[in-house]
Short mmCIF file of C-alpha atoms in Angstrom, two decimals:
data_model
loop_
_atom_site.label_atom_id
_atom_site.label_comp_id
_atom_site.label_asym_id
_atom_site.label_seq_id
_atom_site.Cartn_x
_atom_site.Cartn_y
_atom_site.Cartn_z
CA GLY A 6 -12.56 4.05 10.93
CA GLU A 7 -9.84 6.20 9.76
CA ASN A 8 -10.24 8.17 6.59
CA VAL A 9 -7.59 9.74 4.56
CA GLU A 10 -7.95 12.40 1.95
CA GLN A 11 -5.62 13.35 -0.62
CA HIS A 12 -5.21 16.29 -2.94
CA PRO A 13 -4.60 17.15 -5.75
CA SER A 14 -5.52 13.84 -7.69
CA THR A 15 -3.30 14.91 -10.50
CA LEU A 16 -0.41 17.42 -10.55
CA SER A 17 1.83 18.75 -13.60
CA VAL A 18 4.98 20.65 -12.66
CA GLN A 19 7.76 21.77 -14.92
CA GLU A 20 11.15 20.03 -14.51
CA GLY A 21 13.05 21.93 -11.56
CA ASP A 22 9.84 23.22 -10.09
CA SER A 23 8.59 22.03 -6.59
CA ALA A 24 5.48 19.79 -6.04
CA VAL A 25 3.29 19.68 -2.95
CA ILE A 26 0.88 16.84 -2.07
CA LYS A 27 -1.54 17.39 0.83
CA CYS A 28 -3.23 14.92 2.94
CA THR A 29 -5.83 15.07 5.80
CA TYR A 30 -6.73 12.36 8.33
CA SER A 31 -9.63 11.86 10.68
CA ASP A 32 -8.37 9.63 13.48
CA SER A 33 -6.59 11.58 16.26
CA ALA A 34 -4.99 8.31 17.34
CA SER A 35 -2.99 7.87 14.15
CA ASN A 36 0.79 8.34 14.83
CA TYR A 37 2.56 7.20 11.83
CA PHE A 38 2.41 8.58 8.33
CA PRO A 39 4.28 7.07 5.46
CA TRP A 40 4.39 8.05 1.95
CA TYR A 41 4.88 5.71 -1.00
CA LYS A 42 5.67 6.15 -4.58
CA GLN A 43 4.30 3.65 -7.22
CA GLU A 44 5.50 3.81 -10.84
CA LEU A 45 3.45 2.22 -13.60
CA GLY A 46 2.93 -1.44 -13.13
CA LYS A 47 5.40 -1.71 -10.11
CA ARG A 48 5.10 -2.06 -6.39
CA PRO A 49 4.48 0.89 -4.01
CA GLN A 50 7.92 1.87 -2.51
CA LEU A 51 8.32 3.69 0.83
CA ILE A 52 9.94 7.12 0.17
CA ILE A 53 9.62 8.84 3.52
CA ASP A 54 7.68 8.61 6.90
CA ILE A 55 7.18 10.69 9.76
CA ARG A 56 6.00 10.03 13.36
CA SER A 57 3.70 12.11 15.42
CA ASN A 58 6.46 13.11 17.54
CA VAL A 59 8.09 15.15 14.85
CA GLY A 60 6.94 18.13 12.95
CA GLU A 61 9.16 17.87 9.85
CA LYS A 62 11.41 15.44 8.16
CA LYS A 63 13.63 15.80 5.22
CA ASP A 64 15.59 13.34 2.86
CA GLN A 65 17.47 15.08 0.07
CA ARG A 66 14.85 16.59 -2.43
CA ILE A 67 11.94 15.20 -0.33
CA ALA A 68 10.44 16.68 2.82
CA VAL A 69 7.35 15.93 4.68
CA THR A 70 5.58 18.04 7.40
CA LEU A 71 3.01 17.20 9.86
CA ASN A 72 0.50 19.30 11.72
CA LYS A 73 -1.23 17.11 14.27
CA THR A 74 -3.57 19.79 15.61
CA ALA A 75 -5.03 20.36 12.14
CA LYS A 76 -4.57 16.71 11.09
CA HIS A 77 -2.84 17.64 7.97
CA PHE A 78 0.51 16.21 6.63
CA SER A 79 2.09 17.11 3.30
CA LEU A 80 4.81 15.81 0.79
CA HIS A 81 7.21 18.40 -0.61
CA ILE A 82 9.43 17.55 -3.63
CA THR A 83 12.01 20.08 -4.58
CA GLU A 84 14.00 20.38 -7.90
CA THR A 85 11.66 17.92 -9.65
CA GLN A 86 13.02 15.48 -12.30
CA PRO A 87 11.31 13.45 -14.79
CA GLU A 88 12.04 10.21 -12.90
CA ASP A 89 9.87 11.59 -10.04
CA SER A 90 6.88 11.21 -12.27
CA ALA A 91 4.63 8.53 -10.63
CA VAL A 92 1.68 8.05 -8.32
CA TYR A 93 2.23 9.12 -4.79
CA PHE A 94 0.21 7.74 -1.88
CA CYS A 95 -0.11 9.25 1.56
CA ALA A 96 -1.18 6.77 4.36
CA SER A 97 -1.61 6.79 8.14
CA SER A 98 -1.54 4.28 10.72
CA GLY A 99 -2.68 3.76 14.38
CA GLY A 100 -1.31 1.57 16.97
CA TYR A 101 -1.55 -1.93 15.62
CA GLN A 102 -0.25 -1.05 12.07
CA LYS A 103 -3.23 -1.08 9.99
CA VAL A 104 -2.62 1.39 7.32
CA THR A 105 -5.12 3.51 5.55
CA PHE A 106 -4.16 4.97 2.15
CA GLY A 107 -5.10 8.11 0.45
CA THR A 108 -6.42 7.98 -3.14
CA GLY A 109 -3.16 9.01 -4.68
CA THR A 110 -1.74 11.90 -6.72
CA LYS A 111 -0.54 11.36 -10.14
CA LEU A 112 2.51 13.45 -10.62
CA GLN A 113 3.94 14.50 -14.05
CA VAL A 114 7.10 16.37 -14.33
CA ILE A 115 7.48 17.90 -17.59
CA PRO A 116 11.03 18.07 -19.15
CA ASN B 19 17.98 -9.90 2.15
CA ALA B 20 15.21 -10.89 -0.13
CA GLY B 21 12.28 -8.71 -0.27
CA VAL B 22 8.56 -9.67 -0.05
CA MET B 23 8.03 -12.35 -2.63
CA GLN B 24 4.52 -12.73 -4.36
CA ASN B 25 3.74 -15.35 -6.92
CA PRO B 26 2.35 -15.92 -9.54
CA ARG B 27 2.91 -12.44 -10.99
CA HIS B 28 0.23 -13.01 -13.33
CA LEU B 29 -2.73 -15.26 -13.03
CA VAL B 30 -5.56 -15.84 -15.56
CA ARG B 31 -8.69 -17.61 -14.28
CA ARG B 32 -12.10 -18.32 -15.84
CA ARG B 33 -15.33 -17.35 -13.92
CA GLY B 34 -16.03 -19.87 -11.38
CA GLN B 35 -12.47 -21.14 -10.82
CA GLU B 36 -10.42 -20.58 -7.75
CA ALA B 37 -7.34 -18.30 -7.53
CA ARG B 38 -4.53 -18.67 -4.97
CA LEU B 39 -2.24 -15.98 -4.43
CA ARG B 40 1.00 -16.45 -2.35
CA CYS B 41 3.22 -14.10 -0.33
CA SER B 42 6.40 -14.82 1.46
CA PRO B 43 7.12 -11.70 3.83
CA MET B 44 10.67 -10.40 4.14
CA LYS B 45 13.01 -12.34 6.57
CA GLY B 46 12.12 -11.44 10.11
CA HIS B 47 8.84 -10.12 9.46
CA SER B 48 5.93 -11.72 10.97
CA HIS B 49 2.96 -9.37 10.01
CA VAL B 50 1.27 -9.63 6.56
CA TYR B 51 -1.17 -7.52 4.81
CA TRP B 52 -2.99 -7.87 1.77
CA TYR B 53 -4.37 -5.01 -0.51
CA ARG B 54 -6.35 -4.91 -3.72
CA GLN B 55 -5.61 -2.29 -6.37
CA LEU B 56 -7.84 -1.51 -9.37
CA PRO B 57 -6.38 0.46 -12.31
CA GLU B 58 -5.95 4.11 -11.84
CA GLU B 59 -7.11 3.46 -8.19
CA GLY B 60 -5.48 3.41 -4.76
CA LEU B 61 -4.68 0.61 -2.51
CA LYS B 62 -7.79 -0.87 -0.51
CA PHE B 63 -6.90 -2.72 2.61
CA MET B 64 -8.19 -6.28 2.59
CA VAL B 65 -6.72 -8.30 5.77
CA TYR B 66 -4.06 -8.41 8.23
CA LEU B 67 -2.43 -11.53 9.50
CA GLN B 68 0.34 -12.71 11.91
CA LYS B 69 1.34 -16.30 11.99
CA GLU B 70 -1.66 -18.59 12.42
CA ASN B 71 -3.84 -15.48 13.30
CA ILE B 72 -6.28 -13.23 11.46
CA ILE B 73 -5.81 -9.78 13.22
CA ASP B 74 -8.29 -7.81 11.11
CA GLU B 75 -10.26 -8.89 7.99
CA SER B 76 -12.54 -6.02 7.87
CA GLY B 77 -11.45 -5.12 4.19
CA MET B 78 -12.11 -8.51 2.91
CA PRO B 79 -15.67 -9.66 1.40
CA LYS B 80 -17.23 -12.12 3.60
CA GLU B 81 -18.04 -14.52 0.75
CA ARG B 82 -15.48 -16.33 -1.60
CA PHE B 83 -12.56 -14.74 0.05
CA SER B 84 -10.27 -16.28 2.63
CA ALA B 85 -6.50 -15.66 3.90
CA GLU B 86 -4.34 -17.52 5.94
CA PHE B 87 -0.72 -17.38 7.21
CA PRO B 88 0.41 -20.81 8.44
CA LYS B 89 3.19 -21.32 10.99
CA GLU B 90 5.26 -22.71 7.91
CA GLY B 91 5.06 -21.45 4.42
CA PRO B 92 3.61 -18.38 2.77
CA SER B 93 0.48 -16.36 3.40
CA ILE B 94 -2.25 -17.46 0.87
CA LEU B 95 -5.11 -15.32 -0.48
CA ARG B 96 -7.76 -17.53 -1.75
CA ILE B 97 -10.71 -16.41 -4.13
CA GLN B 98 -13.26 -19.12 -4.76
CA GLN B 99 -15.65 -18.97 -7.63
CA VAL B 100 -13.94 -15.88 -9.22
CA VAL B 101 -16.00 -13.33 -11.07
CA ARG B 102 -15.10 -10.72 -13.44
CA GLY B 103 -15.10 -8.10 -10.86
CA ASP B 104 -12.38 -9.78 -9.00
CA SER B 105 -9.76 -8.61 -11.72
CA ALA B 106 -7.39 -6.42 -10.04
CA ALA B 107 -3.75 -6.31 -8.83
CA TYR B 108 -3.16 -7.88 -5.31
CA PHE B 109 -0.47 -6.65 -3.34
CA CYS B 110 0.99 -8.11 -0.27
CA ALA B 111 3.15 -6.13 2.38
CA SER B 112 5.20 -7.32 5.36
CA ALA B 113 6.21 -5.54 8.46
CA PRO B 114 8.44 -6.68 11.58
CA GLY B 115 6.60 -7.88 14.64
CA THR B 116 8.44 -5.59 16.96
CA GLY B 117 5.43 -3.56 17.94
CA GLY B 118 4.70 -0.07 17.16
CA ASN B 119 4.54 1.52 13.77
CA GLN B 120 6.90 0.21 11.32
CA PRO B 121 7.11 0.70 7.54
CA GLN B 122 5.43 -1.93 5.47
CA HIS B 123 7.31 -3.42 2.48
CA PHE B 124 5.50 -4.17 -0.62
CA GLY B 125 5.81 -7.14 -2.96
CA ASP B 126 5.39 -7.04 -6.59
CA GLY B 127 1.83 -7.74 -6.79
CA THR B 128 -0.25 -10.57 -8.71
CA ARG B 129 -2.24 -9.27 -11.37
CA LEU B 130 -5.44 -11.29 -11.64
CA SER B 131 -7.32 -11.61 -14.79
CA ILE B 132 -10.75 -13.25 -15.02
CA LEU B 133 -11.81 -14.10 -18.53
#
């Protein structure tokens, strides 16, 4: 089955700096890659997603890149703010929508 | 448009009792997924259901756990004879049944505590 690895497990950045979280996946049939943000004690919330026919997608301060050849995808957050502090999960999905999640990155933005 | 509704939010059971967790998907969604999350850990897939069908239960323990999504009413995750190790947050997510990969939307979860 699919295996998703996510790095780093923890990340601390100064407010205003950028944060990058990287994931790799194993199943070449995966074609949908969502990213979720989970604040403490709350539900995971979809923040951005990308499909395999696109190499990059941006939404304000958040961008995601996908390299299908290398089976890598990354989340980029620019101009980080304290409210960006949370756990971020990458995920990948194949044809029938079973989603495999990464192990999460705990992001701390230091004011 | 109401989101994914899970109840109860918190559930306390003693060892050996049964736990029933409910999930009502978003309006128009016919695919339901259950995940389990331990503190400080990621989301582990348990089961994927469509109305009246279990599509993939590969992440669900064979013993004591069962899931259903009847034609009418919410999806139910049932844990029989609970043990301490069942303590976790259980999240439900739903997606539209339009085919292809669509975003999953999560409920607020049920925090299950076993005494």
